Coordinates of C-alpha atoms in Angstrom, one line a residue:
Chain Z
M278 CA 30.9 34.5 43.1
K279 CA 30.8 30.6 44.4
K280 CA 32.3 30.2 40.6
W281 CA 36.2 30.0 41.3
S282 CA 37.5 31.7 38.3
D283 CA 38.3 28.4 36.4
D284 CA 36.0 29.6 33.7
E285 CA 39.2 31.0 31.8
Y286 CA 40.6 27.7 31.8
I287 CA 37.4 25.7 30.6
E288 CA 37.4 28.8 27.5
D289 CA 40.9 27.9 26.9
L290 CA 39.9 24.2 26.5
K291 CA 37.1 25.1 24.4
E292 CA 38.9 26.8 22.0
D293 CA 41.5 23.9 21.7
V294 CA 38.7 21.9 21.1
L295 CA 37.5 24.4 18.3
E296 CA 41.1 24.9 16.8
R297 CA 41.5 21.2 16.4
G298 CA 38.5 21.0 13.8
E299 CA 36.3 18.5 12.6
D300 CA 39.4 16.9 11.4
D301 CA 39.9 14.0 13.3
K302 CA 37.1 13.2 15.9
V303 CA 38.0 10.1 17.3
A304 CA 40.6 10.3 20.3
I305 CA 41.1 6.4 21.1
A306 CA 40.4 3.8 18.9
V307 CA 40.9 0.2 20.3
E308 CA 40.5 -2.8 18.5
N309 CA 40.6 -6.4 19.3
L310 CA 42.8 -6.2 22.5
Y311 CA 44.0 -9.4 23.9
K312 CA 46.3 -9.4 27.0
S313 CA 47.2 -12.4 28.9
F314 CA 49.5 -13.1 32.0
K315 CA 52.0 -15.8 33.2
L316 CA 50.7 -16.5 36.7
P317 CA 53.6 -18.8 38.3
T318 CA 51.8 -21.5 39.9
E319 CA 52.6 -21.8 43.6
K320 CA 54.8 -24.9 43.5
A321 CA 57.3 -22.5 40.8
F322 CA 59.3 -21.1 43.5
G323 CA 62.8 -22.2 44.1
L324 CA 65.5 -23.8 42.5
K325 CA 64.5 -27.4 43.2
Q326 CA 61.2 -27.0 42.1
A327 CA 62.0 -25.4 39.1
I328 CA 64.4 -28.1 38.4
F329 CA 61.8 -30.7 39.1
N330 CA 59.3 -28.8 36.9
R331 CA 61.4 -29.2 34.2
L332 CA 62.3 -32.9 34.3
K333 CA 58.6 -33.8 34.8
G334 CA 57.8 -31.4 32.1
I335 CA 55.3 -29.0 34.2
K336 CA 55.1 -25.8 33.5
G337 CA 56.0 -23.5 35.9
Y338 CA 53.0 -21.3 35.3
R339 CA 49.5 -20.7 34.0
R340 CA 47.9 -18.2 31.3
Q341 CA 45.1 -16.0 32.7
E342 CA 43.6 -14.6 30.0
V343 CA 42.7 -10.9 31.3
L344 CA 41.5 -9.2 28.0
K345 CA 39.5 -11.1 25.4
G346 CA 39.0 -9.2 22.3
I347 CA 38.0 -5.7 23.2
S348 CA 37.1 -3.0 20.9
F349 CA 35.7 0.6 21.3
E350 CA 36.2 4.2 20.4
V351 CA 36.1 7.1 22.3
K352 CA 35.4 10.5 20.7
K353 CA 36.9 13.8 21.2
G354 CA 35.5 15.7 23.9
E355 CA 33.9 12.3 25.5
F356 CA 33.4 11.4 29.0
L357 CA 33.6 7.9 29.0
G358 CA 33.1 5.6 32.2
I359 CA 34.5 1.9 32.3
V360 CA 32.8 -0.2 35.0
G361 CA 33.1 -3.9 35.9
R362 CA 33.9 -6.0 38.8
N363 CA 37.3 -6.8 40.2
G364 CA 39.3 -8.6 38.3
S365 CA 37.3 -8.2 35.1
G366 CA 40.2 -6.3 33.3
K367 CA 39.6 -3.1 33.8
S368 CA 42.9 -1.6 34.9
T369 CA 44.8 -4.1 32.4
L370 CA 42.8 -2.4 29.7
L371 CA 44.0 1.2 31.2
K372 CA 47.4 -0.1 31.3
I373 CA 47.7 -0.9 27.8
L374 CA 46.4 2.5 26.6
S375 CA 48.6 4.1 29.0
E376 CA 51.4 2.1 27.4
I377 CA 52.4 0.2 30.7
Y378 CA 51.4 -2.9 29.5
I379 CA 52.1 -4.1 25.6
P380 CA 49.0 -6.2 24.2
D381 CA 49.4 -9.7 22.9
K382 CA 46.8 -9.0 20.0
G383 CA 45.1 -6.1 18.7
T384 CA 46.0 -2.1 18.5
V385 CA 45.4 1.0 20.2
R386 CA 45.0 4.1 18.4
V387 CA 45.7 7.3 20.4
N388 CA 45.2 10.9 19.0
G389 CA 47.1 13.0 20.9
T390 CA 49.0 13.2 24.2
L391 CA 47.4 10.6 26.8
V392 CA 47.8 11.2 30.8
P393 CA 47.4 8.4 32.7
F394 CA 46.6 8.3 36.3
I395 CA 46.6 4.6 37.2
E396 CA 47.2 6.2 40.4
L397 CA 47.4 9.6 42.2
G398 CA 50.8 10.7 43.5
V399 CA 53.1 8.5 41.2
G400 CA 56.4 9.0 42.9
F401 CA 55.7 11.2 45.5
N402 CA 58.2 11.3 48.1
P403 CA 57.8 11.9 51.6
E404 CA 60.9 13.5 52.0
L405 CA 60.9 16.0 49.2
T406 CA 58.8 19.5 49.7
G407 CA 55.3 19.9 48.2
R408 CA 56.7 22.1 45.3
E409 CA 59.2 19.0 44.6
N410 CA 56.8 16.7 44.1
V411 CA 54.6 18.6 42.1
Y412 CA 57.6 18.9 39.6
L413 CA 58.8 15.2 39.9
N414 CA 55.2 13.8 39.3
G415 CA 54.8 16.6 36.4
A416 CA 58.1 15.2 34.8
L417 CA 57.0 11.5 35.1
L418 CA 53.5 12.2 33.4
G419 CA 56.0 14.0 30.5
F420 CA 55.4 17.9 31.2
S421 CA 58.1 19.9 30.8
N422 CA 59.8 22.4 33.6
K423 CA 58.3 25.2 31.7
E424 CA 54.5 23.6 31.1
M425 CA 54.8 22.4 35.1
D426 CA 55.6 26.5 35.8
E427 CA 52.4 27.2 33.8
M428 CA 50.1 24.8 35.6
Y429 CA 52.0 25.1 38.8
D430 CA 49.9 28.0 40.5
E431 CA 46.6 26.4 39.1
I432 CA 47.4 23.2 40.7
V433 CA 48.4 24.7 44.0
R434 CA 45.3 27.0 44.0
F435 CA 43.0 24.3 43.5
A436 CA 44.4 22.1 46.3
E437 CA 44.1 25.2 48.8
L438 CA 47.4 24.4 49.6
D439 CA 49.3 27.6 49.3
Q440 CA 51.1 27.5 52.6
F441 CA 52.4 24.1 52.7
M442 CA 54.5 23.9 49.2
D443 CA 58.0 24.4 51.0
Q444 CA 57.1 21.9 53.7
K445 CA 58.1 18.3 52.9
L446 CA 55.3 16.1 52.2
K447 CA 55.5 13.7 55.5
N448 CA 54.2 16.7 57.0
Y449 CA 51.0 16.6 55.3
S450 CA 47.9 15.2 56.2
S451 CA 46.9 12.4 54.2
G452 CA 43.8 14.5 52.9
M453 CA 46.3 17.1 52.1
Q454 CA 48.4 14.6 50.2
V455 CA 45.8 13.1 48.0
R456 CA 44.3 16.5 47.5
L457 CA 48.0 17.9 46.1
A458 CA 47.9 14.3 44.0
F459 CA 44.1 14.7 42.5
S460 CA 45.0 18.5 41.5
I461 CA 48.0 17.8 39.5
A462 CA 45.7 14.9 37.9
I463 CA 42.9 17.2 37.2
R464 CA 44.9 20.2 36.0
A465 CA 47.4 18.1 33.9
K466 CA 46.8 19.5 30.3
G467 CA 46.7 16.7 27.9
D468 CA 44.4 15.6 24.9
I469 CA 42.8 12.6 27.1
L470 CA 42.8 11.9 30.7
V471 CA 42.6 8.5 32.1
L472 CA 41.8 8.3 35.7
D473 CA 41.3 5.0 37.7
E474 CA 39.0 5.0 40.4
V475 CA 40.4 8.4 41.8
L476 CA 37.2 10.5 42.1
A477 CA 36.7 9.9 46.3
V478 CA 39.2 12.1 47.7
G479 CA 39.3 15.2 50.4
D480 CA 36.8 16.4 52.3
A481 CA 33.2 17.3 51.3
A482 CA 34.2 20.7 50.3
F483 CA 36.8 19.2 48.5
Q484 CA 34.5 16.7 46.6
E485 CA 32.1 19.4 45.9
K486 CA 34.5 21.3 44.1
C487 CA 35.8 18.2 42.5
N488 CA 32.2 17.5 41.3
D489 CA 31.7 20.8 39.8
Y490 CA 35.2 20.9 37.9
F491 CA 34.1 17.3 36.3
K492 CA 30.5 18.5 35.3
S493 CA 32.5 21.8 33.6
L494 CA 34.7 19.5 31.9
H495 CA 31.8 18.3 30.0
G496 CA 32.2 18.3 26.5
N497 CA 35.7 19.9 26.5
Q498 CA 38.3 17.5 27.4
T499 CA 38.3 13.6 26.6
V500 CA 38.3 11.5 30.1
I501 CA 38.3 7.7 30.5
L502 CA 37.0 7.0 34.2
V503 CA 37.4 3.6 35.8
T504 CA 34.8 3.8 38.6
H505 CA 32.8 1.3 40.8
S506 CA 30.3 4.4 41.4
M507 CA 27.4 4.1 39.4
D508 CA 26.2 7.5 40.8
N509 CA 29.7 9.0 39.2
V510 CA 28.8 7.1 35.9
E511 CA 25.4 8.8 35.9
K512 CA 26.8 12.2 36.6
F513 CA 29.9 12.4 34.6
C514 CA 29.7 10.1 31.9
D515 CA 28.5 10.4 28.2
R516 CA 28.5 6.9 27.6
A517 CA 30.0 3.8 29.4
I518 CA 31.3 0.5 29.0
L519 CA 30.5 -2.2 31.2
I520 CA 33.6 -5.4 31.2
E521 CA 32.8 -8.3 32.3
D522 CA 35.5 -11.4 32.2
G523 CA 37.5 -9.3 29.5
K524 CA 35.0 -9.1 27.3
I525 CA 32.7 -5.7 26.7
A526 CA 29.1 -7.2 28.3
C527 CA 27.6 -4.2 27.5
E528 CA 27.9 -0.6 26.0
G529 CA 26.0 2.7 25.7
K530 CA 24.1 5.3 27.9
P531 CA 25.3 5.2 31.4
G532 CA 21.8 4.6 32.5
K533 CA 21.7 1.3 30.6
V534 CA 25.4 0.0 31.6
T535 CA 24.7 0.9 35.1
K536 CA 21.7 -1.5 35.3
A537 CA 23.7 -4.1 33.6
Y538 CA 26.2 -3.9 36.3
Q539 CA 23.7 -4.0 39.0
K540 CA 22.1 -7.0 37.3
L541 CA 25.7 -8.9 38.0
W542 CA 24.8 -9.1 41.6
S543 CA 21.4 -10.6 40.9
Chain I
M230 CA 63.5 1.9 19.0
R231 CA 62.0 4.1 22.0
F232 CA 65.5 3.2 23.8
F233 CA 67.6 5.3 21.8
I234 CA 65.4 8.4 22.1
F235 CA 67.1 10.9 24.2
S236 CA 64.3 13.6 23.7
K237 CA 63.5 16.5 25.6
K238 CA 61.0 14.5 27.7
N239 CA 63.1 12.1 28.9
R240 CA 66.2 14.6 29.6
I241 CA 63.8 16.0 31.9
L242 CA 62.5 13.1 33.5
L243 CA 66.3 12.0 34.0
G244 CA 66.9 15.1 35.9
E245 CA 64.2 15.1 37.8
L246 CA 65.0 11.5 39.0
T247 CA 68.7 12.3 39.6
K248 CA 67.8 15.4 41.6
T249 CA 65.6 13.5 43.7
D250 CA 67.9 10.7 44.3
F251 CA 70.9 12.9 44.9
K252 CA 68.8 15.0 47.4
L253 CA 67.6 11.9 49.4
R254 CA 71.1 10.4 49.5
Y255 CA 72.3 12.2 52.7
Q256 CA 68.7 13.1 53.9
G257 CA 68.7 13.4 57.5
S258 CA 72.3 13.2 57.9
V259 CA 74.0 15.8 59.5
L260 CA 77.2 16.4 57.5
G261 CA 74.9 15.7 54.3
Y262 CA 76.6 16.0 50.8
M263 CA 80.1 16.2 52.8
W264 CA 79.9 12.4 53.0
A265 CA 80.5 12.1 49.3
V266 CA 83.8 13.5 50.3
I267 CA 84.8 12.2 53.9
K268 CA 83.6 8.5 53.3
P269 CA 86.1 7.9 50.4
L270 CA 88.9 9.9 52.8
L271 CA 88.1 7.5 55.4
M272 CA 88.0 4.5 53.3
F273 CA 91.7 5.4 51.8
A274 CA 92.8 6.4 55.7
I275 CA 92.2 2.8 56.3
L276 CA 93.6 1.1 53.2
Y277 CA 96.5 3.5 54.1
V278 CA 97.3 2.6 57.6
V279 CA 97.1 -1.4 57.0
F280 CA 98.8 -1.3 53.3
A281 CA 101.5 1.4 53.5
K282 CA 102.2 1.3 57.0
I283 CA 101.6 -2.2 58.4
L284 CA 102.1 -4.7 55.4
R285 CA 104.7 -1.9 53.4
F286 CA 103.0 -2.0 50.1
G287 CA 104.2 0.2 47.6
N288 CA 107.5 1.5 48.8
E289 CA 109.1 1.9 45.3
I290 CA 106.2 3.7 44.0
P291 CA 106.3 8.0 44.1
H292 CA 103.4 9.2 46.1
Y293 CA 101.7 6.1 46.7
P294 CA 99.2 7.5 49.4
V295 CA 97.6 9.2 46.1
Y296 CA 98.4 6.3 44.1
L297 CA 96.2 4.4 46.7
L298 CA 93.4 7.1 46.6
T299 CA 93.2 7.4 43.0
G300 CA 92.8 3.4 43.2
T301 CA 89.9 3.2 45.8
V302 CA 88.3 6.1 44.3
L303 CA 88.1 4.8 41.4
W304 CA 86.8 1.3 42.4
N305 CA 84.2 2.7 44.9
F306 CA 83.0 4.6 41.9
F307 CA 82.5 1.1 40.0
V308 CA 81.0 -0.6 42.8
E309 CA 78.4 1.8 43.5
C310 CA 77.7 2.6 40.0
T311 CA 76.8 -1.2 39.5
Q312 CA 75.3 -1.6 42.6
Q313 CA 72.9 0.9 42.6
G314 CA 72.2 0.3 38.6
I315 CA 71.4 -3.4 39.2
H316 CA 69.0 -2.3 42.1
S317 CA 67.2 0.3 40.4
I318 CA 65.2 -1.3 38.1
E319 CA 63.2 -3.6 41.0
Q320 CA 63.5 -0.4 43.8
R321 CA 61.5 1.9 41.2
G322 CA 59.0 -0.8 40.5
D323 CA 56.3 1.3 41.6
L324 CA 56.9 3.7 39.1
I325 CA 57.4 1.2 36.3
R326 CA 53.9 -0.5 37.2
K327 CA 52.2 2.9 36.9
I328 CA 53.7 5.1 34.3
S329 CA 55.1 4.4 31.2
F330 CA 58.6 6.1 30.3
P331 CA 61.7 4.6 28.8
K332 CA 63.2 2.3 31.4
Y333 CA 66.6 3.1 31.0
I334 CA 66.2 6.4 32.4
V335 CA 66.0 4.4 36.0
V336 CA 69.2 2.9 35.5
V337 CA 70.9 6.0 34.2
S338 CA 69.5 8.3 37.5
A339 CA 70.2 5.6 39.7
T340 CA 74.3 5.5 38.2
S341 CA 74.5 9.4 38.1
T342 CA 74.7 9.9 41.8
A343 CA 77.9 7.6 41.8
V344 CA 78.8 10.0 38.7
I345 CA 78.4 13.1 40.7
N346 CA 80.2 11.5 43.5
V347 CA 83.2 10.4 41.6
A348 CA 83.4 14.1 39.9
I349 CA 84.0 15.6 43.7
N350 CA 86.3 12.6 44.8
I351 CA 88.6 13.4 41.7
C352 CA 88.9 16.9 42.6
V353 CA 90.0 15.7 45.9
V354 CA 92.6 13.6 44.6
V355 CA 93.8 16.3 42.3
V356 CA 94.4 18.4 45.7
F357 CA 95.9 15.8 47.4
A358 CA 98.3 15.1 44.4
L359 CA 98.8 18.6 44.3
I360 CA 99.8 18.5 48.1
N361 CA 101.6 15.6 47.6
G362 CA 103.9 17.4 45.3
V363 CA 102.8 15.9 41.8
M364 CA 103.5 18.3 38.8
P365 CA 100.3 19.3 37.3
S366 CA 100.4 18.5 33.9
L367 CA 98.0 18.0 30.4
S368 CA 97.9 14.4 30.8
W369 CA 95.8 14.8 33.7
L370 CA 92.9 15.4 31.3
M371 CA 93.0 11.5 30.2
I372 CA 91.3 11.4 33.5
V373 CA 87.8 12.3 32.0
P374 CA 87.9 9.5 28.8
L375 CA 88.9 7.2 31.1
L376 CA 85.9 7.6 33.4
L377 CA 83.9 7.7 30.6
E378 CA 84.8 4.3 29.8
L379 CA 84.6 3.0 33.3
Y380 CA 81.0 4.6 33.6
L381 CA 80.2 2.6 30.4
F382 CA 81.4 -0.4 31.7
A383 CA 79.6 0.0 34.9
L384 CA 76.3 1.1 32.9
G385 CA 76.9 -1.8 30.4
I386 CA 76.8 -4.4 33.3
S387 CA 74.1 -2.5 35.3
L388 CA 71.8 -2.7 32.6
L389 CA 72.3 -6.7 32.1
L390 CA 72.4 -7.6 35.4
G391 CA 69.6 -4.9 36.5
A392 CA 67.5 -6.7 33.8
I393 CA 67.9 -10.4 34.9
N394 CA 67.5 -9.1 38.8
V395 CA 63.9 -7.7 38.2
K396 CA 62.9 -11.8 37.7
Y397 CA 65.6 -13.4 39.6
R398 CA 66.6 -11.1 42.7
D399 CA 69.5 -13.3 43.7
I400 CA 71.6 -11.3 40.9
S401 CA 72.5 -8.5 43.3
S402 CA 73.5 -11.0 46.0
I403 CA 75.8 -12.4 43.8
W404 CA 77.2 -9.5 42.3
E405 CA 77.8 -8.3 45.6
V406 CA 80.0 -11.3 46.7
L407 CA 81.2 -11.2 43.2
T408 CA 82.6 -7.5 43.6
Q409 CA 84.4 -8.6 46.8
A410 CA 86.0 -11.2 45.1
L411 CA 86.9 -8.9 41.9
F412 CA 88.3 -6.2 44.7
Y413 CA 91.5 -8.5 45.0
A414 CA 91.6 -9.0 41.2
V415 CA 92.1 -5.6 40.6
P416 CA 95.2 -3.7 41.7
V417 CA 94.2 -1.2 44.1
I418 CA 96.0 -1.9 47.0
Y419 CA 98.6 -3.8 45.8
P420 CA 101.0 -2.6 43.0
L421 CA 100.7 -4.2 39.7
S422 CA 104.6 -4.4 39.5
M423 CA 104.5 -7.3 42.5
V424 CA 102.2 -9.4 40.6
M425 CA 104.8 -8.9 37.6
N426 CA 107.5 -9.8 39.4
S427 CA 106.1 -13.3 40.0
S428 CA 104.2 -13.8 37.1
V429 CA 103.7 -11.6 33.7
V430 CA 101.2 -13.6 32.4
A431 CA 98.8 -13.1 35.8
A432 CA 99.9 -9.7 35.3
K433 CA 98.4 -9.3 31.7
I434 CA 95.4 -11.5 32.5
I435 CA 94.2 -8.9 35.3
M436 CA 94.8 -6.1 33.0
I437 CA 92.1 -7.8 30.6
N438 CA 89.8 -6.4 33.4
P439 CA 88.5 -3.2 32.0
V440 CA 88.2 -1.5 35.5
A441 CA 92.0 -2.3 36.1
Q442 CA 93.1 -1.1 33.0
V443 CA 91.1 2.5 33.7
I444 CA 92.6 2.7 37.5
Q445 CA 96.5 2.0 36.1
D446 CA 95.7 4.3 33.1
A447 CA 94.5 7.2 35.2
R448 CA 97.6 6.5 37.9
Y449 CA 99.9 6.9 34.9
N450 CA 98.7 9.9 33.7
L451 CA 97.5 11.5 37.0
I452 CA 100.6 10.7 39.2
T453 CA 103.4 8.9 37.8
T454 CA 104.7 7.3 34.5
E455 CA 106.7 4.8 36.3
T456 CA 103.6 2.6 37.1
A457 CA 102.9 -0.6 34.6
T458 CA 99.7 -0.2 32.5
G459 CA 98.1 -2.9 30.5
W460 CA 98.8 -1.6 26.8
G461 CA 102.9 -1.2 28.8
I462 CA 103.0 -4.4 29.5
S463 CA 101.0 -6.2 26.7
G464 CA 101.2 -3.8 23.7
V465 CA 98.8 -1.2 22.4
W466 CA 96.5 -3.8 20.6
W467 CA 95.8 -6.0 23.5
G468 CA 95.5 -2.7 25.3
L469 CA 92.3 -2.0 22.9
L470 CA 90.8 -5.3 23.8
T471 CA 90.0 -3.8 27.4
L472 CA 88.0 -0.9 25.4
A473 CA 86.2 -3.6 23.0
I474 CA 85.0 -5.5 25.6
V475 CA 83.5 -2.4 27.4
L476 CA 81.8 -1.4 24.0
I477 CA 80.7 -5.0 23.0
L478 CA 79.5 -5.6 26.5
L479 CA 77.4 -2.2 26.4
I480 CA 75.5 -3.2 23.1
I481 CA 74.7 -6.6 24.2
S482 CA 73.3 -5.3 27.5
I483 CA 71.1 -2.4 25.6
I484 CA 69.8 -5.1 23.3
F485 CA 69.0 -7.6 25.8
F486 CA 67.3 -4.8 28.4
Q487 CA 65.4 -3.1 25.5
K488 CA 63.9 -6.5 24.5
R489 CA 63.1 -7.3 28.5
A490 CA 62.3 -3.6 29.4
E491 CA 58.7 -4.5 27.6
H492 CA 57.9 -6.7 30.3
F493 CA 59.1 -5.0 33.5
A494 CA 55.9 -3.3 34.2
E495 CA 54.7 -7.1 34.7
E496 CA 57.5 -8.9 36.4
V497 CA 58.5 -5.8 38.9

């Protein structure tokens, strides 16, 4: 059978969803989020300039408002896509959801465990073996060794890297490295998965496998996906959000949002 | 506060990061972990030849070579600990920008390599002491609380300066120069009695420094009760002052670090 024996895993997820019951259907509630950054102006570097600025009352930075009042909800089991141009605030939003940044104003309520993938393979070290990297990455994501033991075989199987796990990562091809990182991402058992533009990895066969996997997740796993690929939005997402200039410009069915996205350039 | 939660999850992360640091430390070197022992011994050999043989320091001190080795081992621990700790936040910037976890873990894991090293080195000191004919005694156990005190002092400095170093990278360079200067303000190579002969006040001032206090106390408990200690020349209450300095610095550092940590992801 072409359908790899992941059905068990999916069943597992389904049961989890059923067990949780109807008591709380909201996975993430974001309310009125504001975030700005201090960006140093180019003249702010160096001691001389700092003193000069202080004397003249020039602030050495300007405030860049990145998020200006974002509110949305994600239901349990929902696959939400977030789209927008470069610099519109998508990644900042994900980083706030992942508790990397602290918002200036507004609240984020997360129901369950959130596993963030702002980048694949965070903490990967070329001098460590594949196995060591998997456990290190897992620890960074908040999994215990025992939990990683349980996930390990699935991760290796999905990445198809069985014979390479005791090799140092620097001896992997870049495709193999990404495959390993990506397998950790999608095998990580969390209630909510946050993915930042990580779908385009591996060769065609691996891509297809990932696509199948994402489709099979449908309705079982809460996922937030930031992407520039409108194809992926229409293929996987239940709902999408378009962020423009730090605000939600459009929200709703994938088809509607992708149209709004394409209109940004017309 | 999140800083104080030493949960299972944080412990695991700390363990993994420490393991990684230690594994990568001597990566690609032929002698590997042996360097943890060889390096301080070589340093000791240099100091021994220069100061004990050429300049003839410490003739009046029994077991001077072991005495010198204890000093260099503890001093190296302090330097390694603080330098690793101060750099740690900046060096782990890639993690901090992409994953949320309590930031103190980075500092603690960076300094724990030094802790492992000093543990190995103290064993070397003990072997040397036995060879040199020092009688083993129960007071040797005092080395454990003394090491803890030195570690907490180094940790306090690391948290404080490491947090500032995120924004002002000058800090790590300043600290490097400062430790060089501090080396001569701590009785590592010269015996404290030499200072006392010319000025007791100067000796008292030197002994306010927790590093100096720990080194002298370690020598007192490990090697010879004939060496001068901070509480020996200034009284017990004066001696407790160094302990107070360590604890107050640590508390201030933790509070400061905790306050700054929220912004590390944006600034690093």
